[in-house]
Coordinates of C-alpha atoms and ligand atoms in Angstrom, one line a residue:
X15 CA 1.3 -68.6 8.1
X16 CA -0.3 -67.7 11.4
X17 CA -2.0 -64.8 10.1
X18 CA -3.6 -66.9 7.5
X19 CA -4.9 -69.9 10.2
X20 CA -6.5 -67.0 12.0
X21 CA -8.7 -65.7 9.3
X22 CA -11.1 -68.6 10.0
X23 CA -12.1 -67.0 13.6
X24 CA -13.3 -64.0 11.8
X25 CA -14.7 -65.2 8.5
X26 CA -17.6 -62.8 8.1
X27 CA -15.7 -59.4 9.3
X28 CA -14.4 -57.0 6.6
X29 CA -10.6 -58.1 6.0
X30 CA -9.6 -55.7 3.0
X31 CA -11.5 -52.5 1.9
X32 CA -10.2 -51.9 -1.8
X33 CA -11.8 -50.0 -4.4
X34 CA -14.9 -49.2 -2.5
X35 CA -15.5 -53.1 -2.1
X36 CA -15.3 -54.9 1.1
X37 CA -14.0 -58.2 1.1
X38 CA -14.5 -60.7 4.1
X39 CA -12.0 -63.1 5.5
X40 CA -14.1 -65.7 4.0
X41 CA -13.5 -64.4 0.6
X42 CA -9.8 -63.9 1.1
X43 CA -9.5 -67.2 2.4
X44 CA -11.3 -68.7 -0.7
X45 CA -9.7 -66.7 -3.5
X46 CA -6.1 -67.1 -2.2
X47 CA -6.6 -70.9 -1.8
X48 CA -7.8 -70.8 -5.3
X49 CA -5.0 -68.8 -6.6
X50 CA -2.4 -71.2 -4.4
X51 CA -3.9 -74.1 -6.4
X52 CA -3.6 -72.6 -9.8
X53 CA 0.1 -71.9 -9.0
X54 CA 0.8 -75.5 -7.7
X55 CA -0.4 -76.4 -11.1
X56 CA 0.5 -80.2 -11.1
X57 CA 2.9 -80.3 -8.1
X58 CA 2.3 -80.6 -4.6
X59 CA 4.4 -78.0 -3.1
X60 CA 6.4 -75.2 -4.4
X61 CA 9.0 -76.1 -2.0
X62 CA 10.3 -72.6 -1.1
X63 CA 10.5 -71.4 -4.9
X64 CA 10.2 -67.6 -5.2
X65 CA 7.4 -65.9 -6.7
X66 CA 7.4 -62.4 -7.8
X67 CA 4.4 -60.5 -8.1
X68 CA 3.4 -56.6 -9.2
X69 CA 0.3 -55.7 -8.0
X70 CA -0.8 -52.2 -6.6
X71 CA -2.5 -51.4 -3.3
X72 CA -5.5 -53.5 -3.6
X73 CA -7.3 -56.8 -2.9
X74 CA -5.6 -59.0 -5.2
X75 CA -2.1 -58.2 -3.6
X76 CA -3.2 -59.8 -0.2
X77 CA -4.9 -62.9 -2.2
X78 CA -1.6 -63.3 -4.0
X79 CA 0.8 -63.1 -0.9
X80 CA -1.6 -65.6 0.8
X81 CA -1.6 -67.9 -2.0
X82 CA 2.2 -67.9 -2.6
X83 CA 2.5 -68.7 1.2
X84 CA -0.3 -71.4 1.0
X85 CA 1.4 -73.2 -2.2
X86 CA 4.7 -73.3 0.0
X87 CA 6.7 -70.6 -2.2
X88 CA 8.4 -67.2 -1.3
X89 CA 6.6 -64.0 -1.8
X90 CA 8.4 -61.5 -3.7
X91 CA 6.8 -58.1 -4.2
X92 CA 8.0 -55.8 -6.6
X93 CA 7.4 -51.9 -6.7
X94 CA 4.6 -51.1 -9.3
X95 CA 6.8 -47.8 -10.3
X96 CA 10.3 -49.4 -10.4
X97 CA 11.8 -49.1 -14.0
X98 CA 12.0 -52.3 -15.7
X99 CA 15.7 -52.5 -15.0
X100 CA 15.3 -52.6 -11.1
X101 CA 12.2 -55.3 -11.9
X102 CA 14.6 -57.3 -13.9
X103 CA 17.4 -57.4 -11.2
X104 CA 15.1 -58.5 -8.7
X105 CA 13.6 -61.2 -10.9
X106 CA 17.1 -62.3 -11.8
X107 CA 18.7 -62.1 -8.5
X108 CA 15.9 -64.2 -6.8
X109 CA 15.4 -66.8 -9.7
X110 CA 11.7 -66.4 -9.9
X111 CA 10.2 -68.4 -12.5
X112 CA 6.8 -67.2 -11.8
X113 CA 5.4 -63.6 -12.2
X114 CA 1.8 -62.8 -10.9
X115 CA 0.3 -59.6 -12.2
X116 CA -3.0 -57.9 -13.1
X117 CA -4.5 -56.4 -16.4
X118 CA -2.8 -53.2 -15.1
X119 CA 0.9 -54.3 -15.6
X120 CA 0.4 -57.2 -18.0
X121 CA 1.5 -55.6 -21.3
X122 CA 4.3 -53.8 -19.3
X123 CA 5.7 -57.2 -18.1
X124 CA 4.9 -59.5 -20.8
X125 CA 8.2 -58.7 -22.6
X126 CA 10.4 -59.4 -19.6
X127 CA 8.1 -62.7 -18.8
X128 CA 8.9 -63.8 -22.4
X129 CA 12.5 -62.9 -22.3
X130 CA 12.9 -65.0 -19.1
X131 CA 10.7 -67.6 -19.9
X132 CA 8.5 -66.8 -16.7
X133 CA 5.0 -68.1 -16.3
X134 CA 3.1 -65.1 -16.3
X135 CA -0.3 -65.4 -14.3
X136 CA -3.2 -62.4 -14.4
X137 CA -5.1 -62.4 -11.2
X138 CA -7.6 -60.6 -13.2
X139 CA -8.8 -63.7 -15.2
X140 CA -11.6 -65.8 -13.7
X141 CA -10.4 -69.3 -14.7
X142 CA -7.6 -69.8 -12.3
X143 CA -9.1 -72.9 -10.5
X144 CA -7.3 -76.4 -10.5
X145 CA -8.4 -79.2 -8.1
X146 CA -4.8 -80.0 -6.0
X147 CA -4.5 -80.1 -2.4
X148 CA -2.6 -77.7 -0.4
X149 CA 0.6 -78.8 1.2
X150 CA 1.6 -78.4 5.0
X151 CA 4.0 -75.5 5.7
X152 CA 6.4 -75.5 8.5
X153 CA 6.9 -72.1 10.2
X154 CA 11.1 -72.5 9.7
X155 CA 10.1 -72.2 5.9
X156 CA 11.3 -69.2 4.0
X157 CA 8.5 -66.9 3.7
X158 CA 9.5 -63.5 1.7
X159 CA 12.0 -61.9 0.3
X160 CA 12.3 -57.9 0.5
X161 CA 15.0 -56.0 -1.4
X162 CA 17.0 -53.6 0.9
X163 CA 20.0 -51.2 0.1
X164 CA 23.1 -51.4 2.2
X165 CA 26.7 -50.4 1.8
X166 CA 27.2 -52.7 -1.1
X167 CA 26.3 -51.2 -4.6
X168 CA 23.1 -53.5 -5.4
X169 CA 20.1 -54.3 -3.2
X170 CA 20.4 -57.5 -1.4
X171 CA 17.4 -59.7 -1.0
X172 CA 16.6 -59.8 2.8
X173 CA 14.7 -63.4 3.5
X174 CA 12.5 -64.0 6.6
X175 CA 10.8 -67.3 7.3
X176 CA 7.2 -67.6 8.4
X177 CA 8.3 -68.1 12.1
X178 CA 10.1 -64.4 11.7
X179 CA 7.0 -63.1 10.3
X180 CA 4.9 -64.4 12.8
X181 CA 6.9 -62.9 15.7
X182 CA 7.3 -59.7 13.9
X183 CA 3.2 -59.4 13.6
X184 CA 3.0 -61.0 17.4
X185 CA 5.1 -58.4 18.6
X186 CA 3.4 -55.3 17.4
X187 CA 0.1 -56.5 18.0
X188 CA 0.6 -56.7 21.6
X189 CA 2.7 -53.7 22.0
X190 CA 0.2 -51.5 19.9
X191 CA -3.0 -53.5 21.5
X192 CA -4.5 -54.4 17.9
X193 CA -7.8 -55.8 18.0
X194 CA -10.6 -56.8 15.6
X195 CA -12.5 -53.4 16.1
X196 CA -9.5 -51.5 14.2
X197 CA -9.5 -50.1 10.9
X198 CA -6.5 -48.9 9.3
X199 CA -5.6 -47.2 5.9
X200 CA -2.7 -48.3 4.1
X201 CA -1.1 -45.9 2.2
X202 CA 2.5 -47.2 1.7
X203 CA 4.6 -49.2 -0.7
X204 CA 3.8 -52.8 -0.5
X205 CA 7.3 -54.1 -1.2
X206 CA 8.4 -52.9 2.3
X207 CA 7.8 -54.1 6.0
X208 CA 6.0 -50.9 6.9
X209 CA 3.4 -51.1 4.5
X210 CA 3.4 -55.1 4.5
X211 CA 4.0 -56.3 7.9
X212 CA 3.2 -53.2 10.4
X213 CA -0.1 -52.1 8.7
X214 CA -1.6 -55.2 6.7
X215 CA -0.4 -58.1 8.6
X216 CA -1.0 -56.7 11.6
X217 CA -4.4 -55.8 10.7
X218 CA -5.6 -59.3 9.5
X219 CA -3.5 -61.0 12.2
X220 CA -6.2 -59.0 14.7
X221 CA -9.5 -59.9 12.5
X222 CA -9.4 -56.0 11.7
X223 CA -10.0 -54.1 8.2
X224 CA -7.4 -52.8 6.2
X225 CA -8.1 -50.4 3.7
X226 CA -6.0 -49.8 0.4
X227 CA -5.7 -46.4 -0.8
X228 CA -4.5 -47.2 -4.4
X229 CA -3.0 -43.7 -5.0
X230 CA -0.8 -41.7 -2.5
X231 CA -3.2 -38.4 -2.2
X232 CA -2.9 -36.3 1.0
X233 CA -6.6 -34.8 0.6
X234 CA -7.8 -38.3 0.3
X235 CA -5.8 -39.5 3.4
X236 CA -7.4 -36.5 5.3
X237 CA -10.8 -37.3 4.3
X238 CA -10.4 -40.7 5.3
X239 CA -9.0 -39.9 8.9
X240 CA -11.7 -37.4 9.4
X241 CA -14.6 -40.1 8.0
X242 CA -15.1 -41.5 11.5
X243 CA -14.2 -44.6 10.6
X244 CA -10.2 -45.1 10.3
X245 CA -8.9 -45.6 14.0
X246 CA -5.3 -46.5 13.5
X247 CA -3.0 -44.6 11.1
X248 CA 0.6 -45.1 10.3
X249 CA 3.1 -43.6 7.8
X250 CA 6.6 -42.2 7.4
X251 CA 7.7 -38.6 8.5
X252 CA 7.8 -37.2 5.3
X253 CA 3.9 -37.9 5.0
X254 CA 3.0 -36.2 8.3
X255 CA 5.2 -33.3 6.7
X256 CA 2.9 -33.5 3.4
X257 CA -0.5 -33.7 5.6
X258 CA 0.7 -30.8 7.8
X259 CA 1.0 -28.7 4.7
X260 CA -2.2 -29.8 3.1
X261 CA -3.8 -28.9 6.5
X262 CA -2.3 -25.7 6.3
X263 CA -3.7 -25.1 3.0
X264 CA -6.9 -26.4 2.8
X265 CA -8.1 -27.6 6.3
X266 CA -7.2 -25.2 8.8
X267 CA -11.2 -23.8 9.2
X268 CA -12.3 -27.4 10.1
X269 CA -12.7 -28.8 13.8
X270 CA -10.0 -31.2 12.9
X271 CA -9.3 -32.1 16.6
X272 CA -12.9 -32.9 17.4
X273 CA -13.1 -35.0 14.0
X274 CA -10.2 -37.1 15.1
X275 CA -11.1 -38.1 18.6
X276 CA -12.1 -41.6 17.6
X277 CA -8.6 -42.5 16.5
X278 CA -6.8 -44.4 19.0
X279 CA -3.4 -44.6 17.7
X280 CA -1.2 -42.7 15.0
X281 CA 2.5 -44.1 14.4
X282 CA 5.6 -42.6 12.6
X283 CA 8.7 -44.4 11.7
X284 CA 11.0 -45.6 8.8
X285 CA 13.2 -42.3 9.4
X286 CA 13.9 -39.7 12.2
X287 CA 10.7 -38.0 12.9
X288 CA 11.6 -34.4 13.4
X289 CA 10.6 -32.8 16.7
X290 CA 8.8 -29.9 15.2
X291 CA 6.7 -32.2 13.0
X292 CA 5.8 -34.0 16.0
X293 CA 4.7 -30.9 17.9
X294 CA 2.7 -29.6 14.8
X295 CA 0.9 -32.6 14.5
X296 CA 0.0 -32.6 18.2
X297 CA -1.3 -29.1 17.8
X298 CA -3.6 -30.0 14.7
X299 CA -4.9 -33.1 15.6
X300 CA -4.5 -33.5 19.4
X301 CA -2.7 -36.7 18.6
X302 CA 0.9 -37.7 20.0
X303 CA 2.5 -39.4 17.7
X304 CA 3.9 -42.8 18.8
X305 CA 7.6 -43.1 17.1
X306 CA 9.2 -46.4 16.5
X307 CA 12.5 -47.7 14.9
X308 CA 12.9 -50.9 12.4
X309 CA 14.8 -52.2 9.7
X310 CA 13.9 -54.6 7.0
X311 CA 16.3 -57.5 8.6
X312 CA 14.6 -57.3 12.2
X313 CA 11.2 -55.9 11.5
X314 CA 10.7 -53.4 14.4
X315 CA 12.9 -53.1 17.3
X316 CA 12.3 -50.4 19.5
X317 CA 9.1 -48.4 19.9
X318 CA 7.6 -45.8 22.5
X319 CA 4.9 -47.2 24.6
X320 CA 1.3 -47.2 23.5
X321 CA 0.4 -46.4 27.3
X322 CA 2.9 -43.8 29.2
X323 CA 5.1 -41.0 27.9
X324 CA 5.9 -40.8 24.0
X325 CA 9.1 -39.3 24.3
X326 CA 10.1 -36.7 21.2
X327 CA 13.1 -37.1 19.5
X328 CA 13.3 -40.7 21.4
X329 CA 12.2 -44.4 19.9
X330 CA 11.4 -46.0 23.2
X331 CA 12.4 -49.4 24.6
X332 CA 12.7 -53.1 23.0
X333 CA 9.6 -54.4 21.7
X334 CA 8.1 -57.5 23.1
X335 CA 10.7 -60.4 22.2
X336 CA 13.2 -58.5 20.8
X337 CA 16.6 -58.1 22.4
X338 CA 18.9 -55.2 22.0
X339 CA 22.3 -54.0 23.0
X340 CA 24.4 -51.0 22.2
X341 CA 28.1 -51.7 21.4
X342 CA 30.9 -49.5 20.8
X343 CA 33.8 -49.9 18.3
X344 CA 35.8 -52.1 20.7
X345 CA 33.0 -54.6 20.9
X346 CA 32.1 -52.9 24.6
X347 CA 28.4 -53.1 25.6
X348 CA 27.5 -49.6 26.4
X349 CA 25.3 -48.6 29.3
X350 CA 23.1 -45.2 29.8
X351 CA 24.2 -42.1 27.9
X352 CA 27.1 -44.0 25.7
X353 CA 26.6 -44.2 22.3
X354 CA 26.9 -47.9 20.3
X355 CA 25.7 -49.7 17.5
X356 CA 22.2 -51.1 18.0
X357 CA 22.7 -55.1 17.8
X358 CA 19.5 -57.1 17.9
X359 CA 18.8 -60.4 18.9
X360 CA 15.3 -62.6 18.8
X361 CA 13.0 -64.6 16.6
X362 CA 11.9 -61.5 14.6
X363 CA 15.5 -61.2 12.9
X364 CA 15.7 -62.1 9.6
X365 CA 17.0 -65.7 8.2
X366 CA 19.3 -64.7 5.5
X367 CA 20.5 -62.4 2.6
X368 CA 19.4 -64.3 -0.3
X369 CA 22.1 -66.1 -2.0
X370 CA 24.8 -64.0 0.0
X371 CA 26.1 -66.4 2.7
X372 CA 29.3 -64.3 3.2
X373 CA 27.1 -61.2 3.5
X374 CA 24.9 -63.0 6.0
X375 CA 27.8 -64.2 7.9
X376 CA 29.5 -60.6 8.2
X377 CA 26.4 -58.9 9.2
X378 CA 26.0 -61.0 12.5
X379 CA 28.2 -61.1 15.8
X380 CA 27.8 -63.9 18.3
X381 CA 24.3 -64.1 16.8
X382 CA 23.5 -60.4 17.2
X383 CA 22.4 -58.7 14.1
X384 CA 24.3 -55.6 13.4
X385 CA 22.5 -52.8 12.2
X386 CA 24.8 -50.0 11.5
X387 CA 22.6 -47.6 13.4
X388 CA 24.0 -45.6 16.1
X389 CA 21.9 -45.1 19.5
X390 CA 22.2 -44.3 23.0
X391 CA 19.8 -44.6 26.0
X392 CA 18.8 -41.3 27.4
X393 CA 16.7 -41.6 31.0
X394 CA 15.5 -45.2 29.9
X395 CA 14.7 -44.2 26.4
X396 CA 16.5 -45.3 23.3
X397 CA 17.6 -42.4 21.0
X398 CA 18.9 -42.8 17.3
X399 CA 21.9 -40.8 16.9
X400 CA 22.8 -41.6 13.0
X401 CA 24.4 -44.3 11.2
X402 CA 27.7 -45.7 10.7
X403 CA 28.0 -44.9 7.3
X404 CA 27.7 -42.0 5.1
X405 CA 26.9 -44.1 2.2
X406 CA 23.1 -45.0 3.5
X407 CA 20.7 -41.9 2.9
X408 CA 17.1 -42.2 4.2
X409 CA 15.1 -40.1 2.1
X410 CA 11.0 -40.2 2.3
X411 CA 11.2 -43.4 4.4
X412 CA 13.3 -45.1 1.8
X413 CA 16.6 -46.5 2.1
X414 CA 19.1 -45.5 -0.7
X415 CA 22.7 -46.9 -1.0
X416 CA 25.0 -43.7 -2.4
X417 CA 27.4 -46.3 -4.0
X418 CA 24.5 -47.7 -6.2
X419 CA 23.8 -44.4 -7.6
X420 CA 27.5 -43.7 -7.8
X421 CA 27.8 -46.7 -9.7
X422 CA 24.9 -46.1 -12.4
X423 CA 25.9 -42.3 -13.0
X424 CA 29.6 -43.6 -13.7
X425 CA 28.2 -45.3 -16.8
X426 CA 27.3 -42.2 -18.3
X427 CA 29.8 -41.3 -20.7
X428 CA 30.1 -37.5 -19.6
X429 CA 30.5 -38.3 -15.9
X430 CA 34.1 -38.8 -15.0
X431 CA 33.9 -38.9 -11.3
X432 CA 30.9 -38.3 -8.7
X433 CA 29.8 -38.5 -5.1
X434 CA 26.5 -39.1 -3.8
X435 CA 25.5 -37.7 -0.2
X436 CA 22.6 -37.0 1.5
X437 CA 21.9 -33.4 2.8
X438 CA 19.3 -32.8 5.8
X439 CA 15.9 -31.7 4.5
X440 CA 12.9 -30.9 6.3
X441 CA 10.7 -32.6 4.0
X442 CA 12.0 -35.8 2.7
X443 CA 14.6 -36.1 5.7
X444 CA 17.5 -36.4 3.4
X445 CA 17.6 -35.0 -0.1
X446 CA 19.9 -37.2 -2.3
X447 CA 22.3 -34.8 -3.8
X448 CA 25.2 -35.3 -6.1
X449 CA 28.9 -33.7 -6.7
X450 CA 30.2 -34.5 -10.3
X451 CA 33.3 -34.1 -12.1
X452 CA 32.1 -33.9 -16.0
X453 CA 34.0 -35.1 -19.2
X454 CA 34.6 -32.9 -22.0
X455 CA 30.9 -31.9 -22.6
X456 CA 29.3 -31.2 -19.1
X457 CA 26.0 -32.5 -19.2
X458 CA 23.2 -30.4 -17.4
X459 CA 21.2 -32.1 -14.7
X460 CA 17.6 -32.0 -16.4
X461 CA 19.4 -34.2 -18.9
X462 CA 21.1 -36.4 -16.2
X463 CA 17.7 -36.8 -14.1
X464 CA 15.9 -37.8 -17.7
X465 CA 18.8 -40.3 -18.1
X466 CA 18.9 -41.8 -14.6
X467 CA 14.7 -42.2 -14.6
X468 CA 15.2 -45.3 -17.1
X469 CA 17.6 -46.9 -14.6
X470 CA 16.5 -46.4 -11.1
X471 CA 13.2 -45.5 -9.1
X472 CA 12.3 -41.9 -8.9
X473 CA 13.2 -41.6 -5.1
X474 CA 17.1 -42.5 -5.7
X475 CA 17.5 -39.9 -8.4
X476 CA 19.5 -37.2 -7.0
X477 CA 17.7 -33.5 -6.9
X478 CA 20.8 -31.4 -6.3
X479 CA 23.7 -31.2 -8.9
X480 CA 26.9 -29.7 -8.4
X481 CA 29.5 -29.8 -11.0
X482 CA 33.3 -29.3 -9.9
X483 CA 36.9 -29.8 -11.4
X484 CA 38.0 -32.0 -8.2
X485 CA 36.1 -33.8 -5.5
X486 CA 37.2 -32.9 -1.9
X487 CA 39.8 -35.9 -0.6
X488 CA 40.9 -36.7 2.9
X489 CA 44.9 -37.2 3.8
X490 CA 44.3 -40.8 2.5
X491 CA 43.4 -39.6 -0.9
X492 CA 39.9 -41.0 -0.6
X493 CA 36.8 -38.8 -1.5
X494 CA 35.6 -37.0 2.0
X495 CA 31.9 -37.2 1.8
X496 CA 31.6 -34.7 4.9
X497 CA 33.4 -32.4 2.9
X498 CA 31.1 -32.9 -0.3
X499 CA 28.1 -32.4 2.1
X500 CA 29.5 -28.8 2.9
X501 CA 29.4 -27.9 -0.7
X502 CA 25.6 -28.0 -1.0
Ligands
MCA16 C1 10.2 -38.7 -4.6 N1 10.4 -37.2 -5.0 C2 11.1 -37.0 -4.2 C3 11.7 -38.0 -3.4 N2 10.7 -39.1 -3.5 N3 12.1 -35.8 -3.9 C4 13.3 -35.7 -3.1 N4 13.4 -36.9 -2.3 C5 12.7 -37.9 -2.5 N5 13.0 -39.0 -1.7 C6 9.6 -36.6 -5.9 C7 8.9 -37.1 -6.9 O1 9.5 -37.5 -7.9 C8 8.0 -36.1 -7.4 O2 8.8 -35.3 -8.4 C9 7.4 -35.6 -6.2 O3 8.7 -35.8 -5.2 C10 6.3 -35.7 -5.6 O4 6.2 -36.9 -6.0 P1 4.7 -37.7 -5.5 O5 4.4 -38.4 -6.2 O6 3.7 -36.6 -4.9 O7 5.1 -38.2 -4.1 P2 5.8 -39.4 -3.9 O8 7.1 -39.0 -4.0 O9 5.5 -40.6 -4.9 O10 5.4 -40.3 -2.7 C11 6.1 -39.5 -1.2 C12 5.9 -40.6 -0.3 C13 6.7 -41.8 -0.8 C14 4.3 -40.8 0.0 C15 6.5 -40.2 0.9 O11 8.2 -41.3 -0.8 C16 6.3 -42.7 0.1 O12 5.8 -43.8 0.0 N6 7.5 -43.3 1.0 C17 7.4 -44.3 2.4 C18 8.5 -45.3 1.8 C19 8.5 -46.3 2.9 O13 7.2 -46.9 2.9 N7 9.3 -46.9 3.7 C20 9.3 -47.7 4.4 C21 10.6 -48.7 4.2 P3 8.4 -34.8 -9.6 O14 7.1 -34.3 -9.6 O15 9.7 -33.9 -10.1 O16 8.7 -36.2 -10.5 S1 10.8 -50.0 5.5 C22 11.7 -49.4 6.5 O17 12.1 -48.3 6.6 C23 11.8 -50.0 8.0 C24 11.4 -51.6 8.1 C25 10.8 -49.2 8.9 O18 11.5 -48.7 9.9 O19 9.9 -48.9 8.6
AMP17 P1 14.9 -50.0 6.0 O1 16.2 -50.9 5.6 O2 14.1 -49.6 4.7 O3 14.2 -51.2 6.5 O4 15.6 -49.1 6.6 C1 15.9 -49.2 7.8 C2 16.6 -47.6 8.5 O5 15.6 -46.7 8.7 C3 17.1 -48.2 9.8 O6 18.3 -48.8 9.7 C4 17.3 -46.6 10.3 O7 18.6 -46.1 9.9 C5 16.2 -46.0 9.8 N1 14.8 -45.6 10.7 C6 14.0 -46.7 11.0 N2 13.1 -46.2 11.9 C7 13.7 -44.9 12.2 C8 13.3 -43.8 13.4 N3 12.3 -43.8 13.9 N4 14.3 -42.9 13.4 C9 15.6 -42.9 12.8 N5 15.6 -43.8 11.8 C10 15.1 -44.8 11.6

């Protein structure tokens, strides 16, 4: 909640720029308090009740998040383009009784709200005010649930407290020199840490301006970057890749370096930044991307320095307030040049997996959170080497569970067996790909894609399909994913 408390320091500054309209911190505070009172209805405190909301990248997203926090609820942001099955899963898993949305999504969500007896609130209606006081919120209370895929078949809800969020923001504000003079555009989905914490919340904590671009559009991003207003930019590697492609086709006549001189920081993260992308970006824009490493459960952990060498292929050193160790399979802490799993301690580390005490317990060892990512330290800089599970795929910056897709595919009547793997790809990092043993009637890939579209978000749908009579197995008779990868 510190991010909200700080707003009174810069009431007249622009907090959000959305749909061409500027909203000051004063308006944001007022509108979020009105909605908070409306949420409370007749109660004094939502007492950590999860409140789901589906809103695009726009002013009301922030109003709603702040309102839920001020009313004492847990914010559960839903992705706007997920199919209803995925939305329903999150609503059921969190047990949210309130669902907030706007005119855009109201009709789409009404049947679910009716079926699940949810209180459906439309932020585009103007009669929201009710005269109730707001509760005091202590920092150890739960604040947010974000869903992330893991090595289990269904995504897990990652719960962070206000204290976790305060520390996650504070660490980045300090490391990356945020100030109230900053202006950032937000083009990332708002159901993940990158868009919510690194961009929106760091800006608002600092009294800066967060400008939402509703649609993801490389031409518009270039236009904004070249406009002279934006001075901080953050994105996933796939977006830098797509911006480079756009520049090659449409902008290579422009004095881009000259027009981007005012930008003070450009960050890449959520997946490995390929060295050619970093180098190409530097040659086009004159800017050296700052690569950092994070995870939904820990916020950001490692970062190249703001001042000092930003080393390609490396993710720098631990951020302020974060302690990191690398541990090998025998539990031995590793020194320079020896690979080990990244384990993290600090106030930035999440509280628990929602309603999953066993999974929470299993993922900690002596108070250290086990990330499942393997790294080494190379001349003082951490370097991510890979993951210890072949079943975790990163594509377009999204984390994807192979097991989740396999389980859904197996529900198809003409899929007898299947194996999902991530195949290296210049644009997407990894491309979700699948090897299928069909039933009697072999389905074609277009039909399967269509069938999957109703059941999972677009980025999880496999792009490459191979049909076989058998899957490669190892000596133990288990499917060998490394062998499956070689088939593509
Ligand atoms: C979409 N497409 C894909 C993929 N995703 N194809 C292959 N692999 C994918 N993963 C397809 C679409 O279905 C469409 O195909 C075509 O690509 C173009 O889609 P388009 O609408 O233009 O783009 P988009 O796919 O919607 O967007 C690309 C994107 C998006 C902007 C890079 O993936 C994105 O916003 N990624 C960021 C995710 C993020 O914020 N992650 C942070 C997680 P067709 O035309 O056939 O339908 S937080 C995190 O990771 C931690 C904490 C951290 O460290 O930050
Ligand atoms: P998520 O669960 O969506 O938060 O994704 C977190 C995962 O993204 C981490 O566990 C890493 O595998 C990956 N990741 C994030 N940043 C980087 C990076 N700079 N380089 C390589 N992998 C990264």
